[in-house]
Tab-separated table of C-alpha atoms and ligand atoms in Angstrom:
chain	number	residue	atom	x	y	z
A	1081	MET	CA	4.262	-13.170	17.926
A	1082	THR	CA	0.682	-13.029	15.157
A	1083	ALA	CA	1.169	-9.437	13.937
A	1084	ARG	CA	-1.775	-7.234	13.829
A	1085	ILE	CA	-2.493	-5.383	10.048
A	1086	THR	CA	-5.073	-2.503	9.686
A	1087	VAL	CA	-6.069	-2.306	5.821
A	1088	LEU	CA	-7.213	0.932	4.030
A	1089	ALA	CA	-8.570	0.786	0.625
A	1090	SER	CA	-10.735	2.038	-1.497
A	1091	GLY	CA	-10.844	0.064	-4.737
A	1092	SER	CA	-11.265	-3.633	-5.550
A	1093	GLY	CA	-8.454	-5.186	-3.007
A	1094	SER	CA	-6.766	-7.740	-5.153
A	1095	ASN	CA	-3.725	-6.153	-3.198
A	1096	LEU	CA	-5.396	-6.806	0.092
A	1097	GLN	CA	-6.545	-10.119	-1.317
A	1098	ALA	CA	-2.638	-10.686	-2.046
A	1099	LEU	CA	-2.518	-10.601	1.987
A	1100	LEU	CA	-4.698	-12.621	3.062
A	1101	ASP	CA	-3.860	-15.706	0.865
A	1102	ALA	CA	-0.192	-15.205	1.962
A	1103	ILE	CA	-1.799	-15.927	5.583
A	1104	ASP	CA	-3.649	-18.778	4.898
A	1105	ALA	CA	-0.932	-20.214	2.676
A	1106	GLY	CA	1.173	-19.779	5.813
A	1107	GLN	CA	3.787	-17.582	4.474
A	1108	LEU	CA	2.734	-14.608	6.366
A	1109	ASP	CA	2.388	-14.589	10.327
A	1110	ALA	CA	-0.472	-12.215	10.484
A	1111	GLN	CA	-3.542	-11.102	10.915
A	1112	VAL	CA	-6.174	-8.674	9.094
A	1113	VAL	CA	-8.028	-7.574	11.843
A	1114	GLY	CA	-10.120	-4.917	10.227
A	1115	VAL	CA	-10.211	-3.055	6.727
A	1116	PHE	CA	-11.583	0.892	6.265
A	1117	SER	CA	-12.654	2.512	3.434
A	1118	ASP	CA	-13.815	5.652	1.990
A	1119	LYS	CA	-16.055	4.344	-0.278
A	1120	PRO	CA	-18.689	1.710	1.183
A	1121	ALA	CA	-19.154	0.117	-2.321
A	1122	ALA	CA	-15.311	-0.958	-2.100
A	1123	PHE	CA	-15.986	-4.621	-3.004
A	1124	ALA	CA	-12.374	-4.988	-0.768
A	1125	LEU	CA	-14.930	-4.746	2.342
A	1126	GLN	CA	-16.352	-7.814	0.663
A	1127	ARG	CA	-13.234	-9.028	1.131
A	1128	VAL	CA	-13.122	-9.638	4.754
A	1129	PRO	CA	-15.674	-10.389	6.944
A	1130	GLU	CA	-18.922	-8.097	7.353
A	1131	PRO	CA	-17.501	-7.687	11.471
A	1132	LEU	CA	-13.948	-6.364	9.877
A	1133	ARG	CA	-15.567	-3.602	7.465
A	1134	TRP	CA	-15.679	-0.359	8.344
A	1135	SER	CA	-16.709	2.589	6.405
A	1136	ARG	CA	-18.265	5.962	5.920
A	1137	VAL	CA	-18.897	8.853	3.540
A	1138	PRO	CA	-15.943	11.551	3.742
A	1139	LYS	CA	-18.700	14.068	2.480
A	1140	GLU	CA	-21.174	12.876	5.691
A	1141	TYR	CA	-18.557	15.223	7.641
A	1142	ALA	CA	-18.061	18.467	8.737
A	1143	SER	CA	-14.599	18.447	7.778
A	1144	ARG	CA	-11.469	16.749	6.082
A	1145	GLU	CA	-10.472	16.257	9.767
A	1146	ALA	CA	-13.684	15.433	11.343
A	1147	PHE	CA	-13.466	12.509	8.854
A	1148	ASP	CA	-9.852	11.395	9.365
A	1149	ALA	CA	-10.561	11.662	13.226
A	1150	ASP	CA	-12.975	9.496	13.273
A	1151	LEU	CA	-11.060	6.756	10.925
A	1152	ALA	CA	-8.181	7.152	12.929
A	1153	ASP	CA	-10.175	6.531	15.938
A	1154	ALA	CA	-11.831	2.970	15.311
A	1155	VAL	CA	-8.391	2.643	13.139
A	1156	ALA	CA	-6.940	2.609	17.071
A	1157	ALA	CA	-10.194	0.493	18.331
A	1158	THR	CA	-8.344	-2.482	15.972
A	1159	THR	CA	-4.785	-2.009	17.702
A	1160	PRO	CA	-2.997	-1.987	15.021
A	1161	ASP	CA	0.668	-3.257	15.240
A	1162	TRP	CA	1.010	-2.241	11.162
A	1163	VAL	CA	-1.674	-0.286	8.786
A	1164	ILE	CA	-1.368	-0.725	5.232
A	1165	CYS	CA	-2.695	1.338	2.701
A	1166	ALA	CA	-3.120	-0.828	0.050
A	1167	GLY	CA	-5.077	1.237	-2.926
A	1168	TYR	CA	-6.063	3.615	-0.436
A	1169	MET	CA	-7.478	6.923	-2.651
A	1170	ARG	CA	-7.490	9.639	-0.191
A	1171	ILE	CA	-5.226	11.869	1.304
A	1172	LEU	CA	-4.248	11.138	4.674
A	1173	GLY	CA	-4.476	14.080	6.888
A	1174	ALA	CA	-0.929	14.889	9.300
A	1175	ALA	CA	-3.043	14.444	12.455
A	1176	PHE	CA	-3.885	10.507	11.526
A	1177	VAL	CA	-0.409	10.286	10.026
A	1178	GLU	CA	1.548	11.490	13.426
A	1179	ARG	CA	-0.941	8.872	15.918
A	1180	PHE	CA	0.253	5.686	13.707
A	1181	ARG	CA	3.624	6.948	12.585
A	1182	GLY	CA	6.489	4.331	11.723
A	1183	ARG	CA	3.796	1.822	11.412
A	1184	VAL	CA	1.408	2.969	8.111
A	1185	LEU	CA	2.889	1.541	5.050
A	1186	ASN	CA	1.605	2.458	1.413
A	1187	ILE	CA	1.604	0.507	-1.827
A	1188	HIS	CA	2.097	2.972	-4.786
A	1189	PRO	CA	2.522	2.267	-8.477
A	1190	SER	CA	5.441	4.155	-9.825
A	1191	LEU	CA	9.073	3.665	-9.145
A	1192	LEU	CA	9.466	6.197	-6.732
A	1193	PRO	CA	10.475	9.571	-6.340
A	1194	LYS	CA	9.228	9.079	-9.918
A	1195	TYR	CA	5.555	10.273	-10.728
A	1196	ARG	CA	3.596	10.638	-6.929
A	1197	GLY	CA	-0.061	10.978	-6.995
A	1198	LEU	CA	-2.131	9.741	-9.945
A	1199	HIS	CA	-2.184	8.410	-13.262
A	1200	THR	CA	1.127	6.791	-12.847
A	1201	HIS	CA	1.326	4.129	-15.648
A	1202	ALA	CA	0.279	7.277	-18.202
A	1203	ARG	CA	2.623	9.808	-16.917
A	1204	ALA	CA	5.724	6.541	-16.930
A	1205	LEU	CA	4.300	5.921	-21.114
A	1206	GLU	CA	4.081	10.092	-21.945
A	1207	ALA	CA	7.847	9.808	-20.720
A	1208	SER	CA	8.716	6.932	-22.476
A	1209	ASP	CA	10.408	5.354	-19.320
A	1210	ALA	CA	11.926	2.583	-20.447
A	1211	GLU	CA	10.621	0.551	-17.015
A	1212	HIS	CA	8.275	1.304	-14.726
A	1213	GLY	CA	7.109	-0.369	-11.555
A	1214	ALA	CA	5.724	-0.347	-7.756
A	1215	SER	CA	7.198	1.136	-4.446
A	1216	MET	CA	6.070	0.075	-0.817
A	1217	HIS	CA	7.296	3.364	1.320
A	1218	PHE	CA	6.277	4.895	5.480
A	1219	VAL	CA	3.659	7.010	5.050
A	1220	ILE	CA	3.958	10.559	6.019
A	1221	PRO	CA	2.126	13.821	5.582
A	1222	GLU	CA	3.633	14.692	2.505
A	1223	LEU	CA	1.914	12.911	-0.340
A	1224	ASP	CA	3.929	9.863	-1.528
A	1225	ALA	CA	7.109	11.487	-0.194
A	1226	GLY	CA	7.707	8.770	3.044
A	1227	ALA	CA	10.454	6.457	3.160
A	1228	VAL	CA	10.842	4.109	0.670
A	1229	ILE	CA	11.313	0.020	1.685
A	1230	ALA	CA	11.426	-2.027	-1.198
A	1231	GLN	CA	10.234	-1.213	-4.637
A	1232	ALA	CA	9.408	-3.692	-7.598
A	1233	PRO	CA	9.843	-3.030	-11.407
A	1234	VAL	CA	7.685	-3.864	-14.615
A	1235	LEU	CA	9.444	-3.681	-18.280
A	1236	VAL	CA	7.337	-1.367	-20.574
A	1237	LEU	CA	6.993	-2.984	-23.683
A	1238	ALA	CA	6.246	-1.113	-27.187
A	1239	GLY	CA	2.520	-0.984	-27.341
A	1240	ASP	CA	1.939	-0.863	-23.497
A	1241	THR	CA	-1.129	1.342	-22.553
A	1242	ALA	CA	-1.358	2.657	-19.827
A	1243	GLU	CA	-4.101	-0.263	-18.937
A	1244	SER	CA	-1.882	-2.870	-20.117
A	1245	LEU	CA	0.693	-1.402	-18.059
A	1246	ALA	CA	-1.224	-1.230	-14.599
A	1247	ARG	CA	-1.908	-4.985	-14.794
A	1248	ARG	CA	1.450	-5.817	-14.898
A	1249	VAL	CA	2.610	-3.180	-12.341
A	1250	LEU	CA	-0.134	-4.450	-10.356
A	1251	GLN	CA	1.036	-8.478	-10.407
A	1252	VAL	CA	4.533	-7.313	-9.221
A	1253	GLU	CA	2.310	-5.310	-7.177
A	1254	HIS	CA	1.038	-8.707	-4.879
A	1255	ARG	CA	4.896	-10.022	-4.471
A	1256	LEU	CA	6.398	-6.779	-3.442
A	1257	LEU	CA	2.911	-6.251	-0.721
A	1258	VAL	CA	3.441	-9.621	1.104
A	1259	HIS	CA	7.382	-9.628	0.777
A	1260	VAL	CA	7.488	-6.046	2.875
A	1261	ALA	CA	4.213	-7.156	5.277
A	1262	LYS	CA	6.557	-10.092	6.041
A	1263	LEU	CA	9.410	-7.703	6.848
A	1264	ALA	CA	6.701	-5.683	8.688
A	1265	ALA	CA	5.382	-8.884	10.860
A	1266	GLU	CA	8.611	-10.110	11.848
A	1267	GLY	CA	9.744	-7.009	13.642
A	1268	ARG	CA	12.252	-6.540	11.242
A	1269	LEU	CA	11.040	-2.980	10.004
A	1270	ALA	CA	11.142	0.538	11.263
A	1271	GLU	CA	11.675	4.084	11.037
A	1272	HIS	CA	13.418	6.815	11.732
A	1273	ASP	CA	14.095	10.070	11.410
A	1274	GLY	CA	12.961	10.124	8.244
A	1275	VAL	CA	14.928	6.898	7.295
A	1276	ALA	CA	13.769	3.049	6.790
A	1277	ILE	CA	15.485	0.380	8.880
A	1278	LEU	CA	15.549	-3.183	7.850
A	1279	ASP	CA	17.089	-5.404	10.567
A	1280	GLY	CA	18.565	-2.540	12.698
A	1281	HIS	CA	20.444	-0.713	9.741
A	1282	PRO	CA	19.485	2.209	7.670
A	1283	LEU	CA	18.294	1.204	4.082
A	1284	PHE	CA	19.494	4.121	2.275
A	1285	THR	CA	18.748	2.940	-1.162
A	1286	PRO	CA	15.298	0.642	-1.191
A	1287	GLN	CA	15.820	-3.140	-2.226
A	1288	ARG	CA	15.437	-3.948	-5.813
A	1289	LEU	CA	12.936	-6.543	-6.201
A	1290	GLU	CA	13.108	-8.974	-9.363
A	1291	PHE	CA	9.740	-10.777	-10.140
A	1292	ALA	CA	10.058	-12.979	-13.166
A	1293	PRO	CA	7.933	-11.947	-15.287
A	1294	THR	CA	4.448	-13.853	-16.894
A	1295	TRP	CA	5.215	-14.421	-20.018
A	1296	PRO	CA	3.262	-13.274	-22.859
A	1297	PRO	CA	2.729	-10.612	-20.953
A	1298	VAL	CA	-0.491	-10.132	-19.025
A	1299	ALA	CA	-2.518	-7.686	-21.735
B	1475	GAR	C1	-3.069	-0.197	-7.004
B	1475	GAR	O1	-2.634	-0.270	-8.303
B	1475	GAR	C2	-2.178	0.712	-5.775
B	1475	GAR	O2	-1.068	0.855	-6.099
B	1475	GAR	C3	-2.883	1.460	-6.530
B	1475	GAR	O3	-4.353	1.469	-6.265
B	1475	GAR	C4	-4.530	0.276	-7.385
B	1475	GAR	C5	-5.216	-0.311	-5.778
B	1475	GAR	O4	-5.662	-2.081	-6.416
B	1475	GAR	N1	-2.463	2.779	-5.312
B	1475	GAR	C6	-2.932	4.100	-5.482
B	1475	GAR	O5	-2.593	4.553	-6.384
B	1475	GAR	C7	-2.666	4.540	-3.939
B	1475	GAR	N2	-2.359	6.150	-5.066
B	1475	GAR	P1	-6.379	-2.934	-5.991
B	1475	GAR	O6	-7.328	-1.952	-5.153
B	1475	GAR	O7	-6.585	-4.003	-6.500
B	1475	GAR	O8	-5.679	-3.615	-4.548
């Protein structure tokens, strides 16, 4: 059965586009049933037809909880099998996470548990890491701390800036996201007691997906 995927996004939505392209190409048996944003100007919203878009300005709500409750009700109305955070830059409150527990996934631009939070590319360079990359994980109330399902590494190159590294990481994010969305859509993925389950077995270490880099590297 075609999986219903609801996407949360705050930015340009290139990860959302990767999902839409995979669906169009017949690589992913899913339907994007809603795109939700905390930024009405987010380009991600433009990537889907108007009836699928939802955006509200958090500042216009009395509290963080009130915004989250409205968001949660609107997300629930799309009856999603999976909720995917694809560049959603606002922390989801515990009430939201508990309501959809085990069905919320996030893509994060680092090899977790390294560099939770922001400025991951600059932090990897600052630490002189030889590799950096992206992770796809289950969302729990603690930021970027849920069970990791799969990761895609990227080599750090001499002369990399946070921007050049971010561009190469984004390329692998698109493939990582589609890979994990496919596992989810096929019913192969679950979470139990903080552990990711793939095909009925606990994943004690995340899958490591080595995508061939484009060469020469994107500048
Ligand atoms: C991506 O790099 C994603 O991993 C990151 O925001 C970017 C969104 O790009 N997400 C986070 O940092 C979440 N903490 P996109 O809008 O082009 O998909």
